[in-house]
Structure formats: structure tokens, C-alpha cells
Coordinates of N, CA and C in Angstrom, one line a residue:
M1 N 94.6 9.5 77.7 CA 94.6 8.7 78.9 C 93.9 7.4 78.6
S2 N 94.4 6.3 79.0 CA 93.8 5.0 78.7 C 92.9 4.7 79.9
N3 N 92.0 3.8 79.7 CA 91.0 3.3 80.7 C 91.6 2.2 81.5
V4 N 91.2 2.2 82.8 CA 91.5 1.1 83.7 C 90.1 0.5 84.0
F5 N 89.9 -0.8 83.8 CA 88.7 -1.5 84.1 C 88.7 -1.8 85.6
L6 N 87.6 -1.4 86.3 CA 87.5 -1.7 87.7 C 86.5 -2.7 88.0
Y7 N 86.8 -3.6 89.0 CA 86.0 -4.7 89.3 C 86.0 -4.9 90.9
K8 N 84.9 -5.0 91.5 CA 84.9 -5.2 92.9 C 84.6 -6.6 93.3
R9 N 85.3 -7.1 94.3 CA 85.1 -8.5 94.7 C 85.2 -8.6 96.2
R10 N 84.1 -9.1 96.8 CA 84.1 -9.3 98.3 C 84.7 -10.7 98.5
V11 N 85.5 -10.7 99.6 CA 86.2 -12.0 99.9 C 85.2 -12.9 100.6
E12 N 85.0 -14.1 100.1 CA 84.2 -15.1 100.7 C 85.0 -16.0 101.6
F13 N 84.3 -16.7 102.5 CA 85.0 -17.5 103.5 C 85.8 -18.6 102.7
S14 N 85.3 -19.1 101.6 CA 86.0 -20.2 100.9 C 87.2 -19.6 100.2
D15 N 87.4 -18.3 100.1 CA 88.6 -17.8 99.5 C 89.8 -17.7 100.5
T16 N 89.5 -18.0 101.8 CA 90.6 -17.9 102.8 C 91.2 -19.2 103.2
D17 N 92.4 -19.0 103.8 CA 93.1 -20.2 104.3 C 92.8 -20.4 105.8
A18 N 93.4 -21.3 106.5 CA 93.1 -21.7 107.8 C 93.3 -20.5 108.8
A19 N 94.2 -19.5 108.4 CA 94.4 -18.4 109.2 C 93.4 -17.3 109.0
G20 N 92.5 -17.5 108.0 CA 91.4 -16.5 107.7 C 91.9 -15.4 106.8
I21 N 93.0 -15.6 106.1 CA 93.6 -14.7 105.2 C 93.3 -15.2 103.8
V22 N 93.1 -14.3 102.8 CA 92.9 -14.8 101.4 C 94.1 -15.6 101.0
H23 N 93.8 -16.8 100.4 CA 94.8 -17.7 99.9 C 95.3 -17.1 98.6
F24 N 96.6 -17.2 98.3 CA 97.2 -16.6 97.1 C 96.5 -17.0 95.9
S25 N 96.1 -18.3 95.8 CA 95.4 -18.8 94.6 C 94.1 -18.0 94.4
S26 N 93.4 -17.6 95.4 CA 92.2 -16.8 95.3 C 92.5 -15.5 94.7
L27 N 93.6 -14.9 95.0 CA 94.0 -13.6 94.4 C 94.1 -13.7 92.9
L28 N 94.7 -14.8 92.5 CA 94.8 -15.0 91.0 C 93.4 -15.2 90.4
Q29 N 92.5 -15.9 91.1 CA 91.2 -16.1 90.6 C 90.5 -14.7 90.5
F30 N 90.7 -13.8 91.5 CA 90.0 -12.5 91.4 C 90.5 -11.7 90.2
A31 N 91.8 -11.8 89.9 CA 92.4 -11.2 88.7 C 91.8 -11.7 87.5
E32 N 91.6 -13.0 87.4 CA 91.0 -13.7 86.2 C 89.5 -13.2 86.1
Q33 N 88.8 -13.1 87.2 CA 87.4 -12.7 87.2 C 87.3 -11.3 86.7
A34 N 88.3 -10.4 87.0 CA 88.3 -9.1 86.5 C 88.5 -9.1 85.0
E35 N 89.4 -9.9 84.5 CA 89.7 -10.1 83.1 C 88.4 -10.5 82.4
H36 N 87.7 -11.5 82.9 CA 86.5 -12.0 82.3 C 85.4 -10.9 82.2
A37 N 85.3 -10.1 83.3 CA 84.4 -9.0 83.4 C 84.7 -7.9 82.3
L38 N 86.0 -7.6 82.2 CA 86.4 -6.7 81.1 C 86.0 -7.2 79.8
L39 N 86.3 -8.4 79.5 CA 85.9 -9.0 78.1 C 84.4 -9.0 77.9
R40 N 83.6 -9.3 79.0 CA 82.1 -9.3 78.9 C 81.7 -7.9 78.6
S41 N 82.3 -6.9 79.2 CA 81.9 -5.5 79.0 C 82.2 -5.0 77.6
L42 N 83.0 -5.8 76.9 CA 83.3 -5.5 75.5 C 82.5 -6.4 74.5
G43 N 81.6 -7.1 75.1 CA 80.7 -7.9 74.3 C 81.2 -9.3 73.9
T44 N 82.2 -9.8 74.6 CA 82.8 -11.1 74.3 C 83.1 -11.9 75.5
S45 N 83.8 -12.9 75.4 CA 84.1 -13.8 76.6 C 85.4 -14.5 76.4
V46 N 85.8 -15.4 77.3 CA 87.0 -16.1 77.1 C 86.8 -17.4 76.3
L47 N 85.5 -17.7 76.1 CA 85.1 -18.8 75.2 C 84.1 -18.3 74.3
V48 N 84.4 -18.3 73.0 CA 83.5 -17.7 72.0 C 83.3 -18.8 70.9
P49 N 82.1 -19.3 70.7 CA 81.9 -20.3 69.6 C 82.1 -19.6 68.3
I50 N 82.7 -20.2 67.3 CA 82.8 -19.8 65.9 C 81.8 -20.6 65.1
V51 N 80.8 -19.9 64.6 CA 79.7 -20.5 63.9 C 79.9 -20.4 62.4
V52 N 79.9 -21.5 61.6 CA 80.0 -21.5 60.2 C 78.8 -22.3 59.7
D53 N 78.0 -21.7 58.8 CA 76.8 -22.4 58.3 C 76.0 -23.1 59.4
S54 N 75.7 -22.3 60.4 CA 74.8 -22.7 61.6 C 75.4 -23.8 62.4
M55 N 76.7 -24.1 62.2 CA 77.4 -25.1 63.1 C 78.6 -24.5 63.7
V56 N 78.8 -24.9 65.0 CA 80.0 -24.4 65.7 C 81.1 -25.3 65.2
T57 N 82.1 -24.6 64.6 CA 83.2 -25.4 64.0 C 84.5 -25.3 64.9
K58 N 84.6 -24.2 65.6 CA 85.7 -23.9 66.5 C 85.3 -23.1 67.6
T59 N 86.2 -22.9 68.6 CA 85.9 -22.0 69.7 C 87.2 -21.1 69.9
L60 N 86.9 -19.9 70.0 CA 88.0 -18.9 70.3 C 88.2 -18.9 71.8
S61 N 89.4 -19.0 72.3 CA 89.7 -19.1 73.7 C 91.0 -18.4 74.0
W62 N 91.3 -18.3 75.3 CA 92.5 -17.5 75.7 C 93.3 -18.2 76.8
P63 N 94.0 -19.3 76.4 CA 94.8 -20.0 77.5 C 95.8 -19.1 78.1
R64 N 96.0 -19.3 79.4 CA 97.0 -18.5 80.1 C 98.4 -19.2 79.9
V65 N 99.4 -18.3 79.6 CA 100.7 -18.9 79.4 C 101.7 -18.4 80.4
K66 N 101.4 -17.3 81.1 CA 102.3 -16.8 82.1 C 101.5 -15.9 83.1
I67 N 101.9 -16.1 84.4 CA 101.3 -15.2 85.4 C 102.3 -14.9 86.5
E68 N 102.3 -13.6 86.9 CA 103.2 -13.2 88.0 C 102.3 -12.4 89.0
C69 N 102.6 -12.6 90.3 CA 101.8 -11.9 91.3 C 102.7 -11.6 92.5
E70 N 102.7 -10.4 93.0 CA 103.4 -10.0 94.2 C 102.4 -9.6 95.2
V71 N 102.4 -10.2 96.4 CA 101.5 -9.9 97.5 C 102.1 -8.8 98.3
H72 N 101.3 -7.7 98.6 CA 101.8 -6.6 99.4 C 101.1 -6.5 100.7
G73 N 100.0 -7.1 100.9 CA 99.3 -7.1 102.2 C 98.2 -8.2 102.2
A74 N 97.6 -8.3 103.4 CA 96.7 -9.4 103.6 C 95.2 -8.9 103.5
A75 N 94.4 -9.7 102.9 CA 93.0 -9.4 102.9 C 92.3 -10.6 103.6
K76 N 91.1 -10.3 104.2 CA 90.4 -11.3 105.0 C 89.0 -11.4 104.6
F77 N 88.3 -12.4 105.2 CA 86.9 -12.7 104.9 C 86.1 -11.4 105.1
E78 N 85.2 -11.1 104.2 CA 84.3 -10.0 104.1 C 84.9 -8.7 103.7
D79 N 86.3 -8.6 103.4 CA 86.9 -7.4 102.9 C 86.4 -7.3 101.4
E80 N 86.2 -6.0 101.0 CA 85.8 -5.7 99.7 C 87.1 -5.2 99.0
L81 N 87.5 -5.9 97.9 CA 88.7 -5.6 97.2 C 88.3 -4.9 95.9
D82 N 89.1 -3.9 95.5 CA 89.0 -3.2 94.2 C 90.1 -3.8 93.4
V83 N 89.7 -4.3 92.2 CA 90.6 -4.9 91.3 C 90.6 -4.0 90.1
A84 N 91.8 -3.4 89.8 CA 92.0 -2.6 88.6 C 92.8 -3.4 87.6
I85 N 92.3 -3.5 86.4 CA 92.9 -4.3 85.3 C 93.1 -3.4 84.1
Y86 N 94.2 -3.5 83.4 CA 94.4 -2.8 82.2 C 95.3 -3.7 81.3
V87 N 95.5 -3.2 80.1 CA 96.3 -4.0 79.1 C 97.7 -3.4 79.2
K88 N 98.7 -4.2 79.5 CA 100.1 -3.8 79.6 C 100.7 -3.9 78.2
R89 N 100.4 -5.0 77.5 CA 100.9 -5.3 76.2 C 99.9 -5.9 75.3
L90 N 99.7 -5.4 74.1 CA 98.7 -6.0 73.2 C 99.5 -6.4 72.0
G91 N 99.8 -7.7 71.9 CA 100.6 -8.3 70.8 C 99.7 -8.7 69.6
T92 N 100.2 -9.3 68.7 CA 99.4 -9.8 67.5 C 98.5 -11.0 67.9
K93 N 99.1 -11.9 68.7 CA 98.3 -13.1 69.2 C 98.1 -13.2 70.7
S94 N 98.8 -12.3 71.4 CA 98.7 -12.4 72.9 C 98.4 -11.1 73.5
I95 N 98.0 -11.2 74.7 CA 97.7 -10.0 75.5 C 98.2 -10.2 76.9
T96 N 98.9 -9.1 77.4 CA 99.3 -9.2 78.8 C 98.5 -8.1 79.6
Y97 N 97.8 -8.6 80.6 CA 97.0 -7.7 81.5 C 97.9 -7.4 82.7
A98 N 97.7 -6.3 83.2 CA 98.3 -5.9 84.5 C 97.2 -5.7 85.5
F99 N 97.3 -6.1 86.7 CA 96.3 -5.9 87.7 C 96.8 -5.4 89.0
R100 N 96.0 -4.7 89.7 CA 96.3 -4.2 91.1 C 95.1 -4.4 91.9
M101 N 95.3 -4.9 93.1 CA 94.2 -5.1 94.1 C 94.4 -4.3 95.3
T102 N 93.4 -3.6 95.7 CA 93.5 -2.8 96.9 C 92.3 -3.0 97.8
R103 N 92.4 -2.6 99.1 CA 91.3 -2.6 100.0 C 91.4 -1.2 100.6
K104 N 90.4 -0.4 100.3 CA 90.4 1.0 100.8 C 91.7 1.7 100.5
A105 N 92.2 1.6 99.3 CA 93.4 2.1 98.8 C 94.7 1.5 99.4
E106 N 94.6 0.5 100.2 CA 95.7 -0.2 100.8 C 96.1 -1.3 99.8
P107 N 97.4 -1.4 99.3 CA 97.8 -2.4 98.4 C 97.7 -3.8 98.9
I108 N 97.1 -4.7 98.1 CA 97.0 -6.1 98.5 C 97.9 -6.9 97.6
C109 N 97.8 -6.7 96.3 CA 98.7 -7.4 95.4 C 98.7 -6.7 94.0
S110 N 99.7 -7.1 93.2 CA 99.8 -6.6 91.9 C 100.5 -7.7 91.0
G111 N 100.2 -7.6 89.7 CA 100.9 -8.6 88.9 C 100.5 -8.5 87.4
T112 N 100.8 -9.5 86.7 CA 100.5 -9.6 85.2 C 100.1 -11.0 84.9
A113 N 99.3 -11.1 83.8 CA 98.8 -12.3 83.3 C 98.8 -12.3 81.8
T114 N 99.5 -13.2 81.1 CA 99.5 -13.2 79.7 C 98.7 -14.4 79.1
S115 N 97.9 -14.1 78.2 CA 97.1 -15.1 77.5 C 97.3 -15.0 76.0
V116 N 97.1 -16.2 75.3 CA 97.3 -16.2 73.9 C 95.9 -16.5 73.3
C117 N 95.6 -15.8 72.2 CA 94.3 -16.0 71.5 C 94.5 -17.3 70.7
C118 N 93.6 -18.2 70.9 CA 93.6 -19.5 70.2 C 92.3 -19.9 69.7
E119 N 92.3 -20.8 68.7 CA 91.2 -21.5 68.2 C 91.3 -22.9 68.6
I120 N 90.2 -23.5 69.1 CA 90.2 -24.9 69.5 C 89.2 -25.6 68.5
D121 N 89.6 -26.5 67.7 CA 88.7 -27.2 66.8 C 88.0 -28.3 67.5
S122 N 87.1 -29.0 66.8 CA 86.2 -30.0 67.3 C 87.0 -31.2 67.9
S123 N 88.2 -31.4 67.4 CA 89.1 -32.5 67.9 C 89.9 -32.2 69.1
G124 N 89.8 -30.9 69.5 CA 90.6 -30.4 70.6 C 91.9 -29.8 70.3
R125 N 92.2 -29.8 69.0 CA 93.5 -29.2 68.6 C 93.5 -27.7 68.8
I126 N 94.6 -27.1 69.4 CA 94.7 -25.7 69.8 C 95.7 -25.1 68.8
T127 N 95.3 -24.0 68.2 CA 96.1 -23.2 67.3 C 96.1 -21.7 67.7
S128 N 97.2 -21.1 67.9 CA 97.2 -19.7 68.1 C 96.8 -18.9 66.9
V129 N 96.1 -17.9 67.1 CA 95.6 -17.0 66.0 C 95.7 -15.6 66.3
E130 N 95.6 -14.7 65.3 CA 95.6 -13.3 65.6 C 94.4 -12.9 66.4
I131 N 94.6 -11.9 67.2 CA 93.4 -11.3 68.0 C 92.5 -10.7 67.0
P132 N 91.2 -11.0 67.0 CA 90.2 -10.4 66.1 C 90.3 -8.9 66.1
A133 N 90.3 -8.3 64.9 CA 90.5 -6.8 64.7 C 89.5 -6.0 65.5
R134 N 88.3 -6.4 65.6 CA 87.3 -5.6 66.4 C 87.7 -5.6 67.9
L135 N 88.1 -6.8 68.4 CA 88.5 -6.9 69.8 C 89.8 -6.1 70.0
R136 N 90.7 -6.2 69.1 CA 92.0 -5.5 69.2 C 91.7 -4.0 69.3
Q137 N 90.8 -3.5 68.5 CA 90.4 -2.1 68.6 C 89.8 -1.7 69.9
Q138 N 88.9 -2.5 70.4 CA 88.3 -2.2 71.7 C 89.3 -2.2 72.9
L139 N 90.3 -3.2 72.8 CA 91.3 -3.3 73.9 C 92.3 -2.2 73.9
Q140 N 92.4 -1.5 72.7 CA 93.3 -0.4 72.6 C 93.0 0.7 73.7
D141 N 91.7 0.8 74.0 CA 91.3 1.8 75.0 C 91.9 1.5 76.4
Y142 N 92.3 0.3 76.6 CA 92.8 -0.2 78.0 C 94.3 -0.4 78.0
V143 N 95.0 0.0 76.9 CA 96.4 -0.1 76.9 C 97.0 1.0 77.7
T144 N 97.9 0.7 78.6 CA 98.5 1.7 79.5 C 100.0 1.4 79.5
R145 N 100.8 2.4 79.4 CA 102.2 2.3 79.5 C 102.6 2.7 80.9
D146 N 103.3 1.8 81.6 CA 103.7 2.2 82.9 C 105.2 2.5 83.0

């Protein structure tokens, strides 16, 4: 059985629209925050300096290339949401996360987000690269087949 990473997020007032309901863009931010928390739990981040001879020469990063989200219910200010995130697909250079958000087991939204592993050099040039072997191995624990 693979692992699902769980992240809790309380809805802040700034996350809501004029009707007091969580704005869809906030839901995407919550999913991204869960992704970042998962990576931090593995000892990494979405921005990792690559140091050669005591100098940062490049940065490893994860630009988003695709996102899908389906809203199933409304969340409001002060609600505590449970965000479950796992790896739906682990490619050579990309990763697709799947996420589900619930409030007391009531579905709020679900979706996927795909990011590509990239190096950014000092001039800002972005090049896709293979996911580092150590991270690939750690992420295997979160790969789930639905």
C-alpha cells in the first residue's frame, strides 16, 4: 500500500470571495501548499540551489505545466480542510500529483497537478532534467494507482 501525504489547512478570510466561500484559486494554492509540505518532509523543496565549488551554479525547480481541479462542495472561512496528496504518475522528468480536499470527510475538490523537474541557470535559462535518483526513490512511496 502506498502512502498518502496529509496536510491540514484552515481557511482564512483572505481565501474567500465576496460570498464568504473559498475562491477556486485558493483551492489550487492549498493543493500546492500540500505538495510543498510533502517535498519538505522528504528533505527537499521546490527550489533547491545546486552548489559547485562553494558557488550556486543552478537551481533545481518544479514549474507547473498542467493543473485540473473539480469542485465538489463549498468551504468557508474558518473551515479546516484535510488535503490528501499522492503521486499519480512519476515520469523520468515530470511528476503528476493527485489531490483530494475534504471537510470532515465531505468532498470539497479533487484534481491533479503536473510539474517538470528543471534546472535554472544563472542567466535564467530553464532546462528540463531527470528527477534526482534519491528523490525518485523517496517519491515511490507515494505512488498510487487509482
